[in-house]
Amino acid sequence: MRKMNFFAGPSTMPVEVLEELRDQLVDYEGQGLSMIEASHRGGMFEEMYDECLATFRELMGVPENYDVYFLGGGATLQFAMIPMNFLLPGKSADYSKTGTWSNKATSDAKKFGSVNLFFDGTESNFTTLPDPKSVKPSPDSCYMYLCSNETIGGIEWQDFPDTGDVPLIADMSSDILSRPVDVSKFAMIYGGVQKNLGPAGATFIIMRKDMLERRNENLPAYLDYGLHAKEKGLYNTPPVFSIWAVKCNLDWIKRNGGAQGMLDRACKKAGMLYDTIDSSDFFRSPVDKRYRSRMNVVFRLPSEDLEKKFVKESQEAGMLGLKGHRSVGGLRASIYNALPMEAVENLCSFMKEFERKNG
Ligand code: PMP
């Protein structure tokens, strides 16, 4: 019996995709070779990689004037690469501190130049976001930066600011392809694949080509987007296994209705959980209702002892990963694309029963 996997990342994958990887692992499409032992300069990998990039472009609706590729180093490397490439001397960048992940990006950016905070959620304990309509870039800004979904705080931008000519850059690690997004509003979208797209290892980069003209060209090779764009992410050895699994996962997303199909699933799953929370006095969501995440549902119980008990008993009932991040405590259900509806139905029944026994 498979566990119900609510981990925040690495996280659940579609069973169909795991089975496809298993079936093809030793002998990829009868070619007498595994994908993970083939050269990344050879036809077998390149054909698969091209298909992967094409499907990603199609599902995201990426316009022609954008490069799409994968890198290593996780989303974390991008926290540094973005300011190194785009935060130019004497200028500044606009950042929002909306939780753990944008905070980390902000502290890396400060090491390279001047940073304006257009929003700081510290006072509200990162439970709310600014109204996107109220957000405006500052005069000398090289770019505006936000994290579309804060995985730990469970807070998600529902709409995005209009930044005019100032490039908008977003970390979409934990809500990529969970909803349709107008890519043309962004100069760059990036993230780790290990939540909605596949196993850890690869980082996706979607970047408008004209960004390369604004970049600092005097960087070590791996840190220079110019080189990666030119080589389509194949300047050095790419994370082959992760990319192959992403390709299979993108095909699964396509078979299941694409970005809109994923949004429909996400709304149903998140809706069920938030209804369960809101209809009780026992469970409580700390997040501003307008910005609640459809991917990471964070909730609290009346006491930390009850939270511990909840985690223990849910594990015994086959539900993994419901403990909140160690930095904030509480509980968190990560309900990414691949998590089946039944897992959420099961969790909601478990919550109601837990309340009945302990409320
Ligand atoms: N951004 C977000 C929104 C994340 O959730 C995470 C990881 N959980 C990261 C960045 C960092 O990603 P990585 O571990 O791939 O460096």
Coordinates of C-alpha atoms and ligand atoms in Angstrom, one line a residue:
M1 CA 0.0 0.0 0.0
R2 CA 1.4 3.4 -0.9
K3 CA 1.6 6.0 1.8
M4 CA -0.3 9.3 1.5
N5 CA 2.5 11.7 0.9
F6 CA 2.1 15.2 2.2
F7 CA 5.8 16.1 2.2
A8 CA 6.7 19.6 1.1
G9 CA 9.5 18.5 -1.3
P10 CA 10.8 16.2 -2.4
S11 CA 7.2 15.1 -2.6
T12 CA 4.7 12.8 -4.1
M13 CA 5.0 11.8 -7.7
P14 CA 2.2 10.3 -9.9
V15 CA 2.4 6.4 -9.6
E16 CA 2.1 6.2 -13.4
V17 CA 5.3 8.2 -13.8
L18 CA 7.2 6.1 -11.2
E19 CA 6.1 3.0 -13.1
E20 CA 7.1 4.4 -16.4
L21 CA 10.6 5.3 -15.0
R22 CA 10.9 1.7 -13.5
D23 CA 9.9 0.1 -16.8
Q24 CA 12.2 2.2 -18.9
L25 CA 15.1 2.4 -16.4
V26 CA 17.3 -0.5 -17.7
D27 CA 16.5 -0.4 -21.4
Y28 CA 15.1 3.0 -22.6
E29 CA 12.6 2.4 -25.4
G30 CA 14.4 -0.8 -26.5
Q31 CA 17.7 1.1 -27.3
G32 CA 19.7 -1.3 -25.1
L33 CA 20.8 1.5 -22.8
S34 CA 19.5 3.3 -19.8
M35 CA 18.8 7.1 -20.1
I36 CA 20.9 7.6 -17.0
E37 CA 24.0 6.0 -18.6
A38 CA 23.7 7.7 -21.9
S39 CA 25.9 10.7 -22.8
H40 CA 24.2 14.1 -22.5
R41 CA 25.9 14.9 -25.8
G42 CA 24.2 12.0 -27.5
G43 CA 21.0 11.7 -29.5
M44 CA 19.0 9.6 -27.0
F45 CA 19.3 12.3 -24.2
E46 CA 19.1 15.2 -26.6
E47 CA 15.9 13.9 -28.2
M48 CA 14.3 13.4 -24.8
Y49 CA 15.5 16.8 -23.5
D50 CA 14.1 18.6 -26.5
E51 CA 10.8 17.0 -26.0
C52 CA 10.9 17.9 -22.3
L53 CA 11.6 21.6 -23.1
A54 CA 8.9 21.6 -25.8
T55 CA 6.2 20.2 -23.5
F56 CA 7.2 22.6 -20.7
R57 CA 6.9 25.5 -23.1
E58 CA 3.6 24.3 -24.4
L59 CA 2.1 23.7 -20.9
M60 CA 3.3 27.1 -19.6
G61 CA 2.4 28.9 -22.8
V62 CA 6.0 30.3 -23.0
P63 CA 6.3 33.0 -25.8
E64 CA 9.0 32.6 -28.5
N65 CA 11.2 35.4 -27.1
Y66 CA 12.0 33.4 -23.9
D67 CA 14.7 30.8 -23.2
V68 CA 13.8 27.7 -21.3
Y69 CA 16.3 25.2 -19.8
F70 CA 17.3 23.4 -16.7
L71 CA 20.3 23.9 -14.3
G72 CA 21.7 22.3 -11.2
G73 CA 22.2 24.0 -7.8
G74 CA 18.6 24.1 -6.7
A75 CA 16.5 27.2 -6.5
T76 CA 18.9 28.4 -3.8
L77 CA 21.7 29.0 -6.4
Q78 CA 19.3 31.3 -8.2
F79 CA 19.0 33.5 -5.0
A80 CA 22.6 34.5 -5.7
M81 CA 22.7 34.2 -9.5
I82 CA 19.9 36.7 -10.0
P83 CA 21.6 39.6 -8.2
M84 CA 25.0 38.7 -9.6
N85 CA 23.7 38.9 -13.1
F86 CA 21.1 41.7 -12.9
L87 CA 21.7 43.9 -9.8
L88 CA 24.0 46.4 -11.5
P89 CA 26.4 48.9 -9.8
G90 CA 24.8 52.1 -8.5
K91 CA 21.3 50.7 -9.0
S92 CA 18.9 48.8 -6.8
A93 CA 16.4 45.9 -6.9
D94 CA 13.0 45.6 -5.3
Y95 CA 12.3 42.6 -3.1
S96 CA 9.3 41.5 -1.0
K97 CA 9.9 39.6 2.2
T98 CA 6.9 37.3 2.4
G99 CA 8.4 34.3 4.2
T100 CA 11.4 32.0 4.5
W101 CA 12.2 31.7 0.8
S102 CA 11.9 35.3 -0.3
N103 CA 13.8 36.3 2.9
K104 CA 16.7 34.1 1.8
A105 CA 16.7 35.5 -1.7
T106 CA 16.7 39.1 -0.2
S107 CA 19.7 38.4 2.1
D108 CA 21.7 37.0 -0.8
A109 CA 20.8 40.0 -3.0
K110 CA 22.0 42.4 -0.2
K111 CA 25.5 40.9 -0.6
F112 CA 25.6 42.3 -4.2
G113 CA 23.9 45.7 -4.0
S114 CA 21.2 47.9 -2.8
V115 CA 17.8 46.3 -2.0
N116 CA 14.5 48.1 -1.5
L117 CA 11.8 46.2 0.3
F118 CA 8.4 46.8 -1.4
F119 CA 6.8 44.7 1.2
D120 CA 7.9 43.3 4.6
G121 CA 5.6 40.8 6.2
T122 CA 7.7 40.5 9.4
E123 CA 5.1 42.3 11.5
S124 CA 2.2 40.1 10.4
N125 CA 4.4 37.1 11.0
F126 CA 4.3 36.5 7.2
T127 CA 0.6 35.7 7.1
T128 CA -0.4 38.3 4.4
L129 CA 0.7 39.8 1.1
P130 CA 0.4 43.2 -0.4
D131 CA -2.4 44.0 -2.9
P132 CA -0.7 43.5 -6.3
K133 CA -2.3 46.7 -7.6
S134 CA -0.6 48.7 -4.9
V135 CA 2.9 47.4 -5.8
K136 CA 5.1 49.8 -7.9
P137 CA 8.8 49.5 -8.8
S138 CA 11.1 52.2 -7.4
P139 CA 12.8 54.6 -9.9
D140 CA 16.2 53.0 -10.1
S141 CA 15.1 49.4 -10.0
C142 CA 16.9 46.7 -12.0
Y143 CA 14.1 44.2 -11.3
M144 CA 11.3 43.3 -8.9
Y145 CA 11.4 40.0 -7.1
L146 CA 8.8 37.9 -5.4
C147 CA 8.1 34.3 -4.4
S148 CA 4.8 33.2 -5.8
N149 CA 4.1 30.6 -3.1
E150 CA 5.8 30.6 0.2
T151 CA 6.1 26.8 0.9
I152 CA 6.6 27.1 4.7
G153 CA 4.1 29.9 5.5
G154 CA 1.4 28.6 3.1
I155 CA 0.9 31.9 1.4
E156 CA 0.4 32.4 -2.3
W157 CA 0.1 35.4 -4.7
Q158 CA -3.2 35.0 -6.5
D159 CA -2.5 37.8 -9.0
F160 CA 0.8 39.5 -9.8
P161 CA 1.8 43.2 -9.9
D162 CA 2.1 45.0 -13.2
T163 CA 5.7 46.3 -13.1
G164 CA 5.7 48.1 -16.5
D165 CA 9.2 48.1 -18.0
V166 CA 10.9 46.9 -14.8
P167 CA 11.5 43.1 -15.1
L168 CA 9.5 40.9 -12.8
I169 CA 11.3 37.8 -11.5
A170 CA 9.5 35.1 -9.6
D171 CA 10.5 32.0 -7.6
M172 CA 7.7 29.5 -8.5
S173 CA 9.3 26.5 -6.9
S174 CA 6.2 25.3 -5.1
D175 CA 3.4 26.3 -7.4
I176 CA 4.8 25.9 -10.9
L177 CA 2.2 24.4 -13.2
S178 CA -0.4 24.2 -10.5
R179 CA -2.3 27.0 -12.4
P180 CA -2.2 28.9 -15.7
V181 CA 0.2 31.8 -15.5
D182 CA 0.7 34.6 -18.1
V183 CA 4.4 34.2 -18.6
S184 CA 4.7 37.4 -20.6
K185 CA 4.2 39.4 -17.3
F186 CA 7.5 38.0 -16.1
A187 CA 11.1 38.5 -17.2
M188 CA 12.1 35.4 -15.4
I189 CA 10.4 32.5 -13.7
Y190 CA 12.5 29.8 -12.0
G191 CA 12.3 27.1 -9.3
G192 CA 13.4 23.7 -8.1
V193 CA 11.5 20.8 -9.8
Q194 CA 11.1 18.7 -6.6
K195 CA 7.5 19.7 -5.7
N196 CA 5.3 19.8 -8.8
L197 CA 7.5 18.6 -11.6
G198 CA 9.7 15.7 -10.5
P199 CA 12.5 14.4 -8.3
A200 CA 15.1 16.8 -6.9
G201 CA 18.1 17.7 -9.0
A202 CA 17.0 20.1 -11.7
T203 CA 16.1 23.8 -11.5
F204 CA 13.9 25.2 -14.3
I205 CA 14.7 28.6 -15.8
I206 CA 12.3 30.6 -18.1
M207 CA 13.9 33.9 -19.1
R208 CA 13.0 36.6 -21.6
K209 CA 15.9 36.8 -24.0
D210 CA 16.4 40.6 -23.7
M211 CA 17.4 40.1 -20.0
L212 CA 20.8 38.9 -21.3
E213 CA 21.5 42.4 -22.6
R214 CA 21.1 43.8 -19.1
R215 CA 23.4 41.3 -17.4
N216 CA 26.8 41.6 -15.8
E217 CA 28.9 39.7 -18.3
N218 CA 32.0 39.4 -16.1
L219 CA 31.0 36.3 -14.1
P220 CA 32.5 32.8 -13.7
A221 CA 31.1 30.5 -16.4
Y222 CA 28.5 28.6 -14.3
L223 CA 27.0 31.8 -12.8
D224 CA 26.5 33.5 -16.2
Y225 CA 23.0 33.1 -17.7
G226 CA 24.3 34.1 -21.1
L227 CA 26.3 30.9 -21.3
H228 CA 23.5 28.7 -20.1
A229 CA 21.0 30.3 -22.5
K230 CA 23.4 29.8 -25.4
E231 CA 24.0 26.1 -24.5
K232 CA 20.3 25.5 -23.5
G233 CA 21.4 24.4 -20.1
L234 CA 24.0 21.9 -21.5
Y235 CA 27.1 23.9 -20.8
N236 CA 28.0 21.3 -18.2
T237 CA 26.6 17.8 -17.4
P238 CA 22.9 18.4 -16.5
P239 CA 21.0 16.4 -13.8
V240 CA 19.9 13.8 -16.3
F241 CA 17.7 11.6 -14.1
S242 CA 15.8 14.5 -12.7
I243 CA 15.2 15.9 -16.2
W244 CA 14.0 12.6 -17.6
A245 CA 11.6 12.2 -14.7
V246 CA 10.4 15.8 -15.3
K247 CA 9.7 14.9 -18.9
C248 CA 7.5 12.0 -17.9
N249 CA 5.8 14.1 -15.3
L250 CA 5.1 16.9 -17.8
D251 CA 3.5 14.3 -20.1
W252 CA 1.3 13.2 -17.2
I253 CA 0.3 16.9 -16.5
K254 CA -0.6 17.2 -20.2
R255 CA -2.7 14.0 -20.1
N256 CA -4.5 15.4 -17.1
G257 CA -5.7 18.7 -18.5
G258 CA -2.5 20.8 -18.4
A259 CA -2.2 23.9 -16.2
Q260 CA -6.0 24.4 -16.0
G261 CA -6.6 20.7 -15.2
M262 CA -4.0 21.1 -12.3
L263 CA -5.8 24.3 -11.1
D264 CA -9.2 22.5 -11.0
R265 CA -7.6 19.6 -9.0
A266 CA -5.8 22.1 -6.7
C267 CA -9.0 24.1 -6.0
K268 CA -10.9 21.0 -5.1
K269 CA -8.3 19.6 -2.8
A270 CA -7.4 23.0 -1.1
G271 CA -11.2 23.8 -0.9
M272 CA -11.9 20.6 1.0
L273 CA -9.1 21.2 3.5
Y274 CA -9.9 24.9 4.2
D275 CA -13.6 24.0 4.6
T276 CA -12.7 21.4 7.2
I277 CA -10.5 24.0 9.0
D278 CA -13.0 26.9 8.8
S279 CA -16.0 24.9 9.8
S280 CA -14.4 24.0 13.2
D281 CA -13.2 25.9 16.2
F282 CA -10.6 23.3 16.8
F283 CA -8.5 23.9 13.7
R284 CA -7.2 27.3 12.8
S285 CA -5.5 28.7 9.7
P286 CA -3.1 31.6 10.4
V287 CA -3.1 32.8 6.8
D288 CA -5.0 35.8 5.4
K289 CA -7.9 34.2 3.5
R290 CA -7.2 36.2 0.4
Y291 CA -3.8 34.7 0.0
R292 CA -4.1 31.2 1.2
S293 CA -1.9 28.7 -0.7
R294 CA -3.5 26.0 -2.8
M295 CA -0.3 24.0 -2.5
N296 CA 0.7 24.1 1.2
V297 CA -2.2 24.2 3.6
V298 CA -0.9 25.4 7.0
F299 CA -3.0 24.9 10.1
R300 CA -2.8 24.9 13.9
L301 CA -4.5 23.0 16.7
P302 CA -5.3 24.3 20.2
S303 CA -2.0 23.2 21.7
E304 CA 1.4 21.9 20.6
D305 CA 0.8 18.7 22.5
L306 CA -2.3 18.1 20.4
E307 CA -0.2 18.9 17.2
K308 CA 2.4 16.3 18.2
K309 CA -0.4 13.7 18.8
F310 CA -1.9 14.6 15.4
V311 CA 1.4 14.0 13.6
K312 CA 1.9 10.7 15.4
E313 CA -1.6 9.4 14.8
S314 CA -1.7 10.6 11.2
Q315 CA 1.6 8.8 10.5
E316 CA 0.1 5.6 12.0
A317 CA -2.8 6.0 9.6
G318 CA -0.5 6.1 6.6
M319 CA -0.3 9.9 6.1
L320 CA 3.3 11.2 6.0
G321 CA 4.7 14.7 6.2
L322 CA 2.0 16.6 8.0
K323 CA 4.4 18.2 10.6
G324 CA 4.9 21.9 9.9
H325 CA 8.4 23.2 9.0
R326 CA 10.7 23.1 12.0
S327 CA 11.1 26.9 11.8
V328 CA 7.4 27.7 12.4
G329 CA 5.9 24.6 14.0
G330 CA 2.2 23.7 13.5
L331 CA 0.9 21.5 10.8
R332 CA 1.2 21.6 7.0
A333 CA -0.4 19.5 4.3
S334 CA 1.5 19.9 1.0
I335 CA -1.0 18.9 -1.7
Y336 CA 0.9 19.2 -4.9
N337 CA -0.4 18.2 -8.4
A338 CA 0.4 14.5 -8.0
L339 CA -1.3 14.0 -4.7
P340 CA -4.5 12.0 -5.3
M341 CA -7.9 13.5 -4.3
E342 CA -8.5 10.5 -2.0
A343 CA -5.5 11.4 0.1
V344 CA -7.1 14.8 0.9
E345 CA -10.5 13.2 1.5
N346 CA -8.8 10.8 3.9
L347 CA -7.0 13.6 5.7
C348 CA -10.3 15.6 6.1
S349 CA -12.0 12.5 7.6
F350 CA -9.1 12.0 9.9
M351 CA -9.2 15.6 11.0
K352 CA -12.9 15.4 11.8
E353 CA -12.4 12.2 13.8
F354 CA -9.4 13.7 15.6
E355 CA -11.5 16.7 16.6
R356 CA -14.3 14.5 17.8
K357 CA -12.0 12.5 20.1
N358 CA -9.8 15.5 21.3
G359 CA -11.9 18.6 20.9
Ligands
PMP1 N1 12.0 28.5 -3.0 C1 11.0 27.9 -2.5 C2 9.6 28.5 -2.7 C3 11.1 26.6 -1.9 O1 10.0 26.0 -1.4 C4 12.4 26.1 -1.8 C5 12.6 24.7 -1.2 N2 11.7 24.2 -0.4 C6 13.5 26.8 -2.3 C7 13.3 28.0 -2.9 C8 14.9 26.2 -2.2 O2 15.0 25.2 -3.1 P1 16.2 24.2 -3.3 O3 16.2 23.3 -2.0 O4 15.9 23.5 -4.5 O5 17.5 25.0 -3.3

